[in-house]
Amino acid sequence: MISFIKKFKWDFSAITAFIIFITYSQIMNFQPGIQSLTNFREFFVEMMTIIPMMFILISLFDVWVHREKIQKHIGQNSGMRGIFWVILLAMLQAGPLYGAFPVSYLLWKKGASIRNIFIYLGAFCTMKLPMMFFEISFLGIKFSFLRTLFTLPIVIISGYIIEALLKNRNFKMSSPETAKEK
Amino acid sequence: MNSIYFTSALTASALLLSFMRDRKKTLAALIKAWKMFSSLLPPLMSILIIISVTLALTPEKVLLELLGSESGFKGMAVAAIIGSVSLIPGFIAYPVSKILISNGVQYSVIAVFITTLMMVGIITIPVEKKYFGLRAALLRNFISLISALIVGLLISFIWRMI
């Protein structure tokens, strides 16, 4: 418990400051202060109903999906099929962008093209399924659908553009982890 | 409100199905979910506090001028800058976006914010450079920024038609 508070000391300071601020606002009848409590209550109730369910869905997804099977397909296929597999792999991931760099290094070592590596990264950023659950439940299916519909072709085109710009400039990937060992 | 019923039904049936097929895995997933939730809760609380106070103190006119329907390209530019330089996890960005939308911020502005947040990382360029080299890292970030603006523009054109 103490280590938990220590880890999030800034957040707990913010919460304490907020409690003092709203108590003071109630006493002094400071309208914006009272309004901010009303806002907070409304936001908090909504988040607490949706977020726990989202995390249960994401964790279930994580224990049941086997990414290794898809990873096997990467590298050998070129053209549309190669693009299909990297996008599928990206959609089944979770986590922040810097977690995708080591995976893209693996793809490169397995022989994936420059184009497919950058398509993977773009799809990883914008089309991860666990994040899509989150997006749909907060911003609605219309937003999510349109955003994905427009992003997908742009990500693929970007892959082609980046490949064209890097191809003859002897692009190389390296991994900081293996570089350290040398 | 409808989406809450849908999400609850989906979660309940997924959980039931998973439990019937493999209890151990389901339990592991629930523990994982709890860990994620408990480490997200404190930062989410502070973000909610910051947003609640900021929205209460900012006149609606200012927010709408900066990010609302009259903001046009300026709103997208502001969103692109914030999205490119900050490192906010999606779990926090989506709830915040929802609050901003219910306060009058445009969906196209949110699309730019979300896309740059996910694809462009000025702060992570030093890490990215180690994998791809500086040229490729800069190129990827630049093209992603342009992509995000294109997505925003497309959404702003199409949104009212459907």
mmCIF file of C-alpha atoms in Angstrom:
data_model
loop_
_atom_site.group_PDB
_atom_site.id
_atom_site.type_symbol
_atom_site.label_atom_id
_atom_site.label_comp_id
_atom_site.label_asym_id
_atom_site.label_seq_id
_atom_site.Cartn_x
_atom_site.Cartn_y
_atom_site.Cartn_z
ATOM 1 C CA MET A 1 0.000 0.000 0.000
ATOM 2 C CA ILE A 2 2.769 2.418 0.976
ATOM 3 C CA SER A 3 4.779 1.574 -2.126
ATOM 4 C CA PHE A 4 1.605 2.094 -4.167
ATOM 5 C CA ILE A 5 1.178 5.586 -2.707
ATOM 6 C CA LYS A 6 4.875 6.317 -3.242
ATOM 7 C CA LYS A 7 4.728 5.230 -6.863
ATOM 8 C CA PHE A 8 1.817 7.549 -7.536
ATOM 9 C CA LYS A 9 2.798 10.355 -5.161
ATOM 10 C CA TRP A 10 2.078 13.070 -7.738
ATOM 11 C CA ASP A 11 -1.391 11.720 -8.360
ATOM 12 C CA PHE A 12 -2.139 11.493 -4.667
ATOM 13 C CA SER A 13 -0.903 15.083 -4.198
ATOM 14 C CA ALA A 14 -3.235 16.182 -6.985
ATOM 15 C CA ILE A 15 -6.161 14.357 -5.357
ATOM 16 C CA THR A 16 -5.389 15.944 -1.970
ATOM 17 C CA ALA A 17 -5.087 19.403 -3.528
ATOM 18 C CA PHE A 18 -8.406 18.876 -5.306
ATOM 19 C CA ILE A 19 -10.172 17.874 -2.072
ATOM 20 C CA ILE A 20 -8.851 21.017 -0.358
ATOM 21 C CA PHE A 21 -9.845 23.146 -3.351
ATOM 22 C CA ILE A 22 -13.440 21.885 -3.516
ATOM 23 C CA THR A 23 -13.928 22.084 0.260
ATOM 24 C CA TYR A 24 -12.715 25.671 0.161
ATOM 25 C CA SER A 25 -14.961 26.392 -2.839
ATOM 26 C CA GLN A 26 -18.012 25.010 -1.019
ATOM 27 C CA ILE A 27 -17.327 27.179 2.021
ATOM 28 C CA MET A 28 -16.575 30.334 0.009
ATOM 29 C CA ASN A 29 -19.285 29.529 -2.531
ATOM 30 C CA PHE A 30 -16.737 29.798 -5.363
ATOM 31 C CA GLN A 31 -18.814 28.822 -8.413
ATOM 32 C CA PRO A 32 -16.062 27.459 -10.733
ATOM 33 C CA GLY A 33 -14.851 25.270 -7.853
ATOM 34 C CA ILE A 34 -18.331 23.857 -7.319
ATOM 35 C CA GLN A 35 -18.699 23.373 -11.064
ATOM 36 C CA SER A 36 -15.428 21.435 -11.229
ATOM 37 C CA LEU A 37 -16.721 19.003 -8.595
ATOM 38 C CA THR A 38 -19.910 18.500 -10.623
ATOM 39 C CA ASN A 39 -17.758 17.850 -13.711
ATOM 40 C CA PHE A 40 -15.499 15.473 -11.838
ATOM 41 C CA ARG A 41 -18.383 13.455 -10.410
ATOM 42 C CA GLU A 42 -19.985 13.050 -13.820
ATOM 43 C CA PHE A 43 -16.711 12.015 -15.535
ATOM 44 C CA PHE A 44 -15.695 9.700 -12.715
ATOM 45 C CA VAL A 45 -18.964 7.732 -12.653
ATOM 46 C CA GLU A 46 -18.846 7.230 -16.400
ATOM 47 C CA MET A 47 -15.203 6.112 -16.461
ATOM 48 C CA MET A 48 -15.662 3.707 -13.586
ATOM 49 C CA THR A 49 -18.529 1.928 -15.314
ATOM 50 C CA ILE A 50 -16.747 1.442 -18.644
ATOM 51 C CA ILE A 51 -13.028 1.099 -17.894
ATOM 52 C CA PRO A 52 -13.101 -2.030 -15.677
ATOM 53 C CA MET A 53 -15.088 -3.909 -18.339
ATOM 54 C CA MET A 54 -12.690 -2.750 -21.047
ATOM 55 C CA PHE A 55 -9.719 -4.056 -19.093
ATOM 56 C CA ILE A 56 -11.419 -7.428 -18.589
ATOM 57 C CA LEU A 57 -12.043 -7.659 -22.346
ATOM 58 C CA ILE A 58 -8.478 -6.638 -23.205
ATOM 59 C CA SER A 59 -6.966 -9.135 -20.757
ATOM 60 C CA LEU A 60 -9.169 -11.975 -22.033
ATOM 61 C CA PHE A 61 -8.097 -11.083 -25.541
ATOM 62 C CA ASP A 62 -4.488 -11.149 -24.429
ATOM 63 C CA VAL A 63 -4.613 -14.646 -22.880
ATOM 64 C CA TRP A 64 -6.533 -16.232 -25.752
ATOM 65 C CA VAL A 65 -4.850 -14.826 -28.857
ATOM 66 C CA HIS A 66 -1.747 -16.626 -30.112
ATOM 67 C CA ARG A 67 0.417 -14.166 -31.975
ATOM 68 C CA GLU A 68 3.172 -16.724 -32.654
ATOM 69 C CA LYS A 69 1.084 -18.436 -35.338
ATOM 70 C CA ILE A 70 0.823 -15.216 -37.307
ATOM 71 C CA GLN A 71 4.438 -14.257 -36.781
ATOM 72 C CA LYS A 72 5.360 -17.439 -38.660
ATOM 73 C CA HIS A 73 3.813 -16.077 -41.828
ATOM 74 C CA ILE A 74 5.796 -12.862 -41.837
ATOM 75 C CA GLY A 75 8.718 -12.473 -44.171
ATOM 76 C CA GLN A 76 8.040 -15.158 -46.765
ATOM 77 C CA ASN A 77 5.072 -13.403 -48.308
ATOM 78 C CA SER A 78 5.410 -10.365 -50.464
ATOM 79 C CA GLY A 79 2.811 -8.144 -52.097
ATOM 80 C CA MET A 80 -0.741 -7.965 -50.794
ATOM 81 C CA ARG A 81 -0.425 -11.128 -48.705
ATOM 82 C CA GLY A 82 2.615 -9.794 -46.891
ATOM 83 C CA ILE A 83 0.751 -6.578 -46.121
ATOM 84 C CA PHE A 84 -2.240 -8.566 -44.879
ATOM 85 C CA TRP A 85 -0.140 -10.561 -42.398
ATOM 86 C CA VAL A 86 1.742 -7.592 -40.939
ATOM 87 C CA ILE A 87 -1.507 -5.682 -40.454
ATOM 88 C CA LEU A 88 -3.143 -8.697 -38.806
ATOM 89 C CA LEU A 89 -0.152 -9.094 -36.494
ATOM 90 C CA ALA A 90 -0.253 -5.399 -35.608
ATOM 91 C CA MET A 91 -3.974 -5.512 -34.840
ATOM 92 C CA LEU A 92 -3.471 -8.272 -32.293
ATOM 93 C CA GLN A 93 -0.880 -6.378 -30.278
ATOM 94 C CA ALA A 94 -1.277 -4.110 -27.300
ATOM 95 C CA GLY A 95 0.864 -1.464 -25.688
ATOM 96 C CA PRO A 96 2.688 1.736 -26.573
ATOM 97 C CA LEU A 97 4.656 2.556 -29.730
ATOM 98 C CA TYR A 98 8.097 1.977 -28.230
ATOM 99 C CA GLY A 99 7.019 -1.617 -27.568
ATOM 100 C CA ALA A 100 6.573 -2.067 -31.325
ATOM 101 C CA PHE A 101 10.190 -1.216 -32.194
ATOM 102 C CA PRO A 102 11.668 -4.509 -30.932
ATOM 103 C CA VAL A 103 8.942 -6.432 -32.796
ATOM 104 C CA SER A 104 9.686 -4.562 -36.005
ATOM 105 C CA TYR A 105 13.365 -5.408 -35.544
ATOM 106 C CA LEU A 106 12.390 -9.083 -35.388
ATOM 107 C CA LEU A 107 10.339 -8.674 -38.567
ATOM 108 C CA TRP A 108 13.316 -7.095 -40.310
ATOM 109 C CA LYS A 109 15.581 -9.952 -39.250
ATOM 110 C CA LYS A 110 13.033 -12.390 -40.615
ATOM 111 C CA GLY A 111 13.285 -10.713 -43.979
ATOM 112 C CA ALA A 112 10.241 -8.435 -44.062
ATOM 113 C CA SER A 113 10.518 -5.577 -46.561
ATOM 114 C CA ILE A 114 11.047 -1.946 -45.519
ATOM 115 C CA ARG A 115 7.533 -1.248 -46.740
ATOM 116 C CA ASN A 116 5.971 -3.938 -44.570
ATOM 117 C CA ILE A 117 7.930 -2.893 -41.490
ATOM 118 C CA PHE A 118 6.554 0.623 -41.711
ATOM 119 C CA ILE A 119 3.049 -0.617 -42.551
ATOM 120 C CA TYR A 120 3.302 -2.789 -39.445
ATOM 121 C CA LEU A 121 4.289 0.226 -37.341
ATOM 122 C CA GLY A 122 1.489 2.379 -38.763
ATOM 123 C CA ALA A 123 -1.118 -0.320 -38.219
ATOM 124 C CA PHE A 124 0.250 -1.002 -34.752
ATOM 125 C CA CYS A 125 -0.203 2.661 -33.840
ATOM 126 C CA THR A 126 -3.694 3.083 -35.184
ATOM 127 C CA MET A 127 -5.484 -0.273 -35.444
ATOM 128 C CA LYS A 128 -4.723 -2.356 -32.361
ATOM 129 C CA LEU A 129 -7.913 -4.277 -31.576
ATOM 130 C CA PRO A 130 -7.781 -3.833 -27.788
ATOM 131 C CA MET A 131 -7.539 -0.080 -28.342
ATOM 132 C CA MET A 132 -10.399 -0.250 -30.831
ATOM 133 C CA PHE A 133 -12.678 -1.689 -28.112
ATOM 134 C CA PHE A 134 -11.729 1.290 -26.047
ATOM 135 C CA GLU A 135 -12.212 3.762 -28.843
ATOM 136 C CA ILE A 136 -15.640 2.429 -29.835
ATOM 137 C CA SER A 137 -16.955 2.442 -26.306
ATOM 138 C CA PHE A 138 -15.871 6.033 -25.712
ATOM 139 C CA LEU A 139 -16.153 7.751 -29.081
ATOM 140 C CA GLY A 140 -18.689 5.580 -30.894
ATOM 141 C CA ILE A 141 -18.621 3.215 -33.835
ATOM 142 C CA LYS A 142 -19.056 5.950 -36.453
ATOM 143 C CA PHE A 143 -15.878 7.738 -35.402
ATOM 144 C CA SER A 144 -13.899 4.525 -35.076
ATOM 145 C CA PHE A 145 -15.088 3.199 -38.428
ATOM 146 C CA LEU A 146 -14.331 6.407 -40.339
ATOM 147 C CA ARG A 147 -10.974 6.891 -38.685
ATOM 148 C CA THR A 148 -9.897 3.333 -39.511
ATOM 149 C CA LEU A 149 -11.328 3.526 -43.028
ATOM 150 C CA PHE A 150 -9.225 6.607 -43.813
ATOM 151 C CA THR A 151 -6.144 5.575 -41.847
ATOM 152 C CA LEU A 152 -5.685 2.117 -43.386
ATOM 153 C CA PRO A 153 -4.991 3.209 -47.003
ATOM 154 C CA ILE A 154 -2.874 6.121 -45.762
ATOM 155 C CA VAL A 155 -0.750 3.750 -43.671
ATOM 156 C CA ILE A 156 -0.237 1.441 -46.673
ATOM 157 C CA ILE A 157 0.630 4.319 -49.020
ATOM 158 C CA SER A 158 3.007 5.729 -46.386
ATOM 159 C CA GLY A 159 4.789 2.365 -46.312
ATOM 160 C CA TYR A 160 5.381 2.561 -50.059
ATOM 161 C CA ILE A 161 6.568 6.196 -49.826
ATOM 162 C CA ILE A 162 8.974 5.481 -46.967
ATOM 163 C CA GLU A 163 10.351 2.448 -48.802
ATOM 164 C CA ALA A 164 10.907 4.496 -51.961
ATOM 165 C CA LEU A 165 12.739 7.165 -49.986
ATOM 166 C CA LEU A 166 14.947 4.775 -48.029
ATOM 167 C CA LYS A 167 15.579 1.961 -50.479
ATOM 168 C CA ASN A 168 18.875 3.040 -51.999
ATOM 169 C CA ARG A 169 20.182 4.733 -48.889
ATOM 170 C CA ASN A 170 21.253 1.468 -47.324
ATOM 171 C CA PHE A 171 18.600 1.368 -44.644
ATOM 172 C CA LYS A 172 19.548 -0.889 -41.768
ATOM 173 C CA MET A 173 17.793 -1.777 -38.584
ATOM 174 C CA SER A 174 19.615 -2.473 -35.386
ATOM 175 C CA SER A 175 18.577 -3.420 -31.925
ATOM 176 C CA PRO A 176 19.960 -1.491 -28.913
ATOM 177 C CA GLU A 177 19.841 -4.724 -26.896
ATOM 178 C CA THR A 178 22.144 -6.657 -29.226
ATOM 179 C CA ALA A 179 24.367 -3.622 -29.836
ATOM 180 C CA LYS A 180 25.152 -3.535 -26.136
ATOM 181 C CA GLU A 181 26.399 -7.111 -26.158
ATOM 182 C CA LYS A 182 29.126 -6.426 -28.683
ATOM 183 C CA MET B 1 -26.214 4.757 -22.388
ATOM 184 C CA ASN B 2 -26.848 2.053 -24.973
ATOM 185 C CA SER B 3 -23.138 1.440 -25.364
ATOM 186 C CA ILE B 4 -22.890 0.602 -21.658
ATOM 187 C CA TYR B 5 -25.513 -2.138 -21.982
ATOM 188 C CA PHE B 6 -23.745 -3.463 -25.054
ATOM 189 C CA THR B 7 -20.338 -3.443 -23.357
ATOM 190 C CA SER B 8 -21.724 -5.142 -20.254
ATOM 191 C CA ALA B 9 -23.367 -7.870 -22.315
ATOM 192 C CA LEU B 10 -20.203 -8.390 -24.336
ATOM 193 C CA THR B 11 -17.967 -8.517 -21.267
ATOM 194 C CA ALA B 12 -20.284 -10.874 -19.397
ATOM 195 C CA SER B 13 -20.587 -13.319 -22.283
ATOM 196 C CA ALA B 14 -16.856 -13.215 -23.074
ATOM 197 C CA LEU B 15 -16.075 -13.872 -19.438
ATOM 198 C CA LEU B 16 -18.555 -16.747 -19.229
ATOM 199 C CA LEU B 17 -17.306 -18.357 -22.425
ATOM 200 C CA SER B 18 -13.692 -18.033 -21.358
ATOM 201 C CA PHE B 19 -14.462 -19.430 -17.910
ATOM 202 C CA MET B 20 -16.167 -22.484 -19.375
ATOM 203 C CA ARG B 21 -13.246 -23.229 -21.663
ATOM 204 C CA ASP B 22 -10.364 -22.585 -19.274
ATOM 205 C CA ARG B 23 -10.660 -21.470 -15.666
ATOM 206 C CA LYS B 24 -6.946 -20.896 -15.148
ATOM 207 C CA LYS B 25 -6.580 -18.646 -18.153
ATOM 208 C CA THR B 26 -9.660 -16.679 -17.179
ATOM 209 C CA LEU B 27 -8.353 -16.163 -13.676
ATOM 210 C CA ALA B 28 -4.992 -15.031 -15.068
ATOM 211 C CA ALA B 29 -6.823 -12.569 -17.302
ATOM 212 C CA LEU B 30 -8.820 -11.173 -14.385
ATOM 213 C CA ILE B 31 -5.668 -10.689 -12.319
ATOM 214 C CA LYS B 32 -4.057 -8.952 -15.275
ATOM 215 C CA ALA B 33 -7.103 -6.710 -15.706
ATOM 216 C CA TRP B 34 -7.001 -5.759 -12.037
ATOM 217 C CA LYS B 35 -3.277 -4.915 -12.260
ATOM 218 C CA MET B 36 -3.856 -2.722 -15.291
ATOM 219 C CA PHE B 37 -6.807 -1.044 -13.645
ATOM 220 C CA SER B 38 -5.112 -0.321 -10.332
ATOM 221 C CA SER B 39 -2.061 1.184 -11.986
ATOM 222 C CA LEU B 40 -4.227 3.303 -14.264
ATOM 223 C CA LEU B 41 -6.553 4.599 -11.566
ATOM 224 C CA PRO B 42 -4.293 7.202 -9.865
ATOM 225 C CA PRO B 43 -3.093 8.876 -13.099
ATOM 226 C CA LEU B 44 -6.646 8.757 -14.475
ATOM 227 C CA MET B 45 -7.903 10.505 -11.329
ATOM 228 C CA SER B 46 -5.370 13.309 -11.684
ATOM 229 C CA ILE B 47 -6.188 13.749 -15.361
ATOM 230 C CA LEU B 48 -9.906 13.890 -14.540
ATOM 231 C CA ILE B 49 -9.182 16.473 -11.857
ATOM 232 C CA ILE B 50 -7.124 18.614 -14.241
ATOM 233 C CA ILE B 51 -9.832 18.404 -16.925
ATOM 234 C CA SER B 52 -12.674 19.094 -14.474
ATOM 235 C CA VAL B 53 -10.960 22.179 -13.073
ATOM 236 C CA THR B 54 -9.761 23.432 -16.475
ATOM 237 C CA LEU B 55 -13.218 23.088 -18.015
ATOM 238 C CA ALA B 56 -14.825 24.842 -15.044
ATOM 239 C CA LEU B 57 -12.359 27.735 -15.267
ATOM 240 C CA THR B 58 -12.213 28.087 -19.074
ATOM 241 C CA PRO B 59 -15.100 30.011 -20.607
ATOM 242 C CA GLU B 60 -16.871 27.783 -23.142
ATOM 243 C CA LYS B 61 -16.259 30.411 -25.806
ATOM 244 C CA VAL B 62 -12.483 30.073 -25.524
ATOM 245 C CA LEU B 63 -12.555 26.279 -25.820
ATOM 246 C CA LEU B 64 -14.879 26.379 -28.821
ATOM 247 C CA GLU B 65 -12.819 29.078 -30.514
ATOM 248 C CA LEU B 66 -9.664 27.013 -30.092
ATOM 249 C CA LEU B 67 -10.995 23.511 -30.832
ATOM 250 C CA GLY B 68 -14.684 23.816 -31.761
ATOM 251 C CA SER B 69 -16.534 24.027 -35.056
ATOM 252 C CA GLU B 70 -15.294 27.537 -35.869
ATOM 253 C CA SER B 71 -11.668 26.620 -35.212
ATOM 254 C CA GLY B 72 -11.132 25.030 -38.652
ATOM 255 C CA PHE B 73 -7.548 24.153 -39.413
ATOM 256 C CA LYS B 74 -6.285 25.991 -36.330
ATOM 257 C CA GLY B 75 -7.984 23.437 -34.083
ATOM 258 C CA MET B 76 -6.340 20.576 -35.952
ATOM 259 C CA ALA B 77 -2.952 22.270 -35.744
ATOM 260 C CA VAL B 78 -3.307 22.690 -31.977
ATOM 261 C CA ALA B 79 -4.382 19.048 -31.664
ATOM 262 C CA ALA B 80 -1.454 17.900 -33.834
ATOM 263 C CA ILE B 81 1.079 19.742 -31.683
ATOM 264 C CA ILE B 82 -0.345 18.412 -28.418
ATOM 265 C CA GLY B 83 -0.619 14.881 -29.826
ATOM 266 C CA SER B 84 2.924 14.877 -31.216
ATOM 267 C CA VAL B 85 4.754 16.036 -28.110
ATOM 268 C CA SER B 86 2.798 14.228 -25.403
ATOM 269 C CA LEU B 87 3.015 10.630 -24.253
ATOM 270 C CA ILE B 88 -0.511 9.900 -23.039
ATOM 271 C CA PRO B 89 -1.666 6.271 -23.032
ATOM 272 C CA GLY B 90 -4.774 5.547 -25.092
ATOM 273 C CA PHE B 91 -6.580 4.361 -21.976
ATOM 274 C CA ILE B 92 -6.501 7.963 -20.784
ATOM 275 C CA ALA B 93 -6.682 9.736 -24.153
ATOM 276 C CA TYR B 94 -10.043 8.218 -25.143
ATOM 277 C CA PRO B 95 -11.936 9.151 -21.966
ATOM 278 C CA VAL B 96 -10.462 12.662 -22.170
ATOM 279 C CA SER B 97 -11.482 12.922 -25.840
ATOM 280 C CA LYS B 98 -15.019 11.958 -24.953
ATOM 281 C CA ILE B 99 -15.195 14.739 -22.372
ATOM 282 C CA LEU B 100 -13.816 17.239 -24.884
ATOM 283 C CA ILE B 101 -16.381 16.157 -27.492
ATOM 284 C CA SER B 102 -19.277 16.555 -25.084
ATOM 285 C CA ASN B 103 -17.961 20.071 -24.482
ATOM 286 C CA GLY B 104 -18.167 20.949 -28.165
ATOM 287 C CA VAL B 105 -14.771 19.940 -29.565
ATOM 288 C CA GLN B 106 -14.980 18.663 -33.173
ATOM 289 C CA TYR B 107 -14.561 14.969 -34.031
ATOM 290 C CA SER B 108 -12.015 15.892 -36.720
ATOM 291 C CA VAL B 109 -9.871 17.664 -34.117
ATOM 292 C CA ILE B 110 -10.069 14.573 -31.907
ATOM 293 C CA ALA B 111 -9.092 12.373 -34.882
ATOM 294 C CA VAL B 112 -5.931 14.441 -35.381
ATOM 295 C CA PHE B 113 -5.182 14.386 -31.661
ATOM 296 C CA ILE B 114 -5.632 10.601 -31.369
ATOM 297 C CA THR B 115 -3.716 9.806 -34.567
ATOM 298 C CA THR B 116 -0.729 12.010 -33.763
ATOM 299 C CA LEU B 117 -0.717 10.746 -30.203
ATOM 300 C CA MET B 118 -0.476 7.156 -31.432
ATOM 301 C CA MET B 119 1.811 7.632 -34.446
ATOM 302 C CA VAL B 120 4.022 10.631 -33.818
ATOM 303 C CA GLY B 121 6.386 10.632 -30.878
ATOM 304 C CA ILE B 122 8.801 13.541 -30.747
ATOM 305 C CA ILE B 123 9.931 12.447 -27.290
ATOM 306 C CA THR B 124 10.565 8.859 -28.380
ATOM 307 C CA ILE B 125 12.675 9.777 -31.440
ATOM 308 C CA PRO B 126 15.917 9.059 -29.507
ATOM 309 C CA VAL B 127 14.654 5.499 -28.857
ATOM 310 C CA GLU B 128 13.335 5.071 -32.386
ATOM 311 C CA LYS B 129 16.662 6.287 -33.812
ATOM 312 C CA LYS B 130 18.449 3.362 -32.181
ATOM 313 C CA TYR B 131 16.341 0.919 -34.201
ATOM 314 C CA PHE B 132 15.887 2.678 -37.544
ATOM 315 C CA GLY B 133 18.570 5.358 -37.683
ATOM 316 C CA LEU B 134 17.876 9.088 -37.497
ATOM 317 C CA ARG B 135 16.819 9.572 -41.110
ATOM 318 C CA ALA B 136 14.165 6.853 -41.067
ATOM 319 C CA ALA B 137 12.902 7.897 -37.622
ATOM 320 C CA LEU B 138 12.439 11.519 -38.684
ATOM 321 C CA LEU B 139 10.871 10.457 -41.971
ATOM 322 C CA ARG B 140 8.388 8.132 -40.271
ATOM 323 C CA ASN B 141 7.344 10.799 -37.778
ATOM 324 C CA PHE B 142 6.986 13.458 -40.459
ATOM 325 C CA ILE B 143 4.894 11.252 -42.748
ATOM 326 C CA SER B 144 2.755 10.180 -39.786
ATOM 327 C CA LEU B 145 2.090 13.821 -38.909
ATOM 328 C CA ILE B 146 0.940 14.543 -42.460
ATOM 329 C CA SER B 147 -1.186 11.362 -42.409
ATOM 330 C CA ALA B 148 -2.892 12.457 -39.192
ATOM 331 C CA LEU B 149 -3.788 15.835 -40.703
ATOM 332 C CA ILE B 150 -5.171 14.136 -43.828
ATOM 333 C CA VAL B 151 -7.314 11.813 -41.675
ATOM 334 C CA GLY B 152 -8.592 14.832 -39.744
ATOM 335 C CA LEU B 153 -9.461 16.732 -42.921
ATOM 336 C CA LEU B 154 -11.239 13.702 -44.429
ATOM 337 C CA ILE B 155 -13.261 13.200 -41.246
ATOM 338 C CA SER B 156 -14.235 16.862 -41.138
ATOM 339 C CA PHE B 157 -15.489 16.663 -44.747
ATOM 340 C CA ILE B 158 -17.340 13.370 -44.399
ATOM 341 C CA TRP B 159 -18.709 13.726 -40.858
ATOM 342 C CA ARG B 160 -21.704 15.906 -41.702
ATOM 343 C CA MET B 161 -22.649 13.862 -44.775
ATOM 344 C CA ILE B 162 -23.343 10.607 -42.938
#
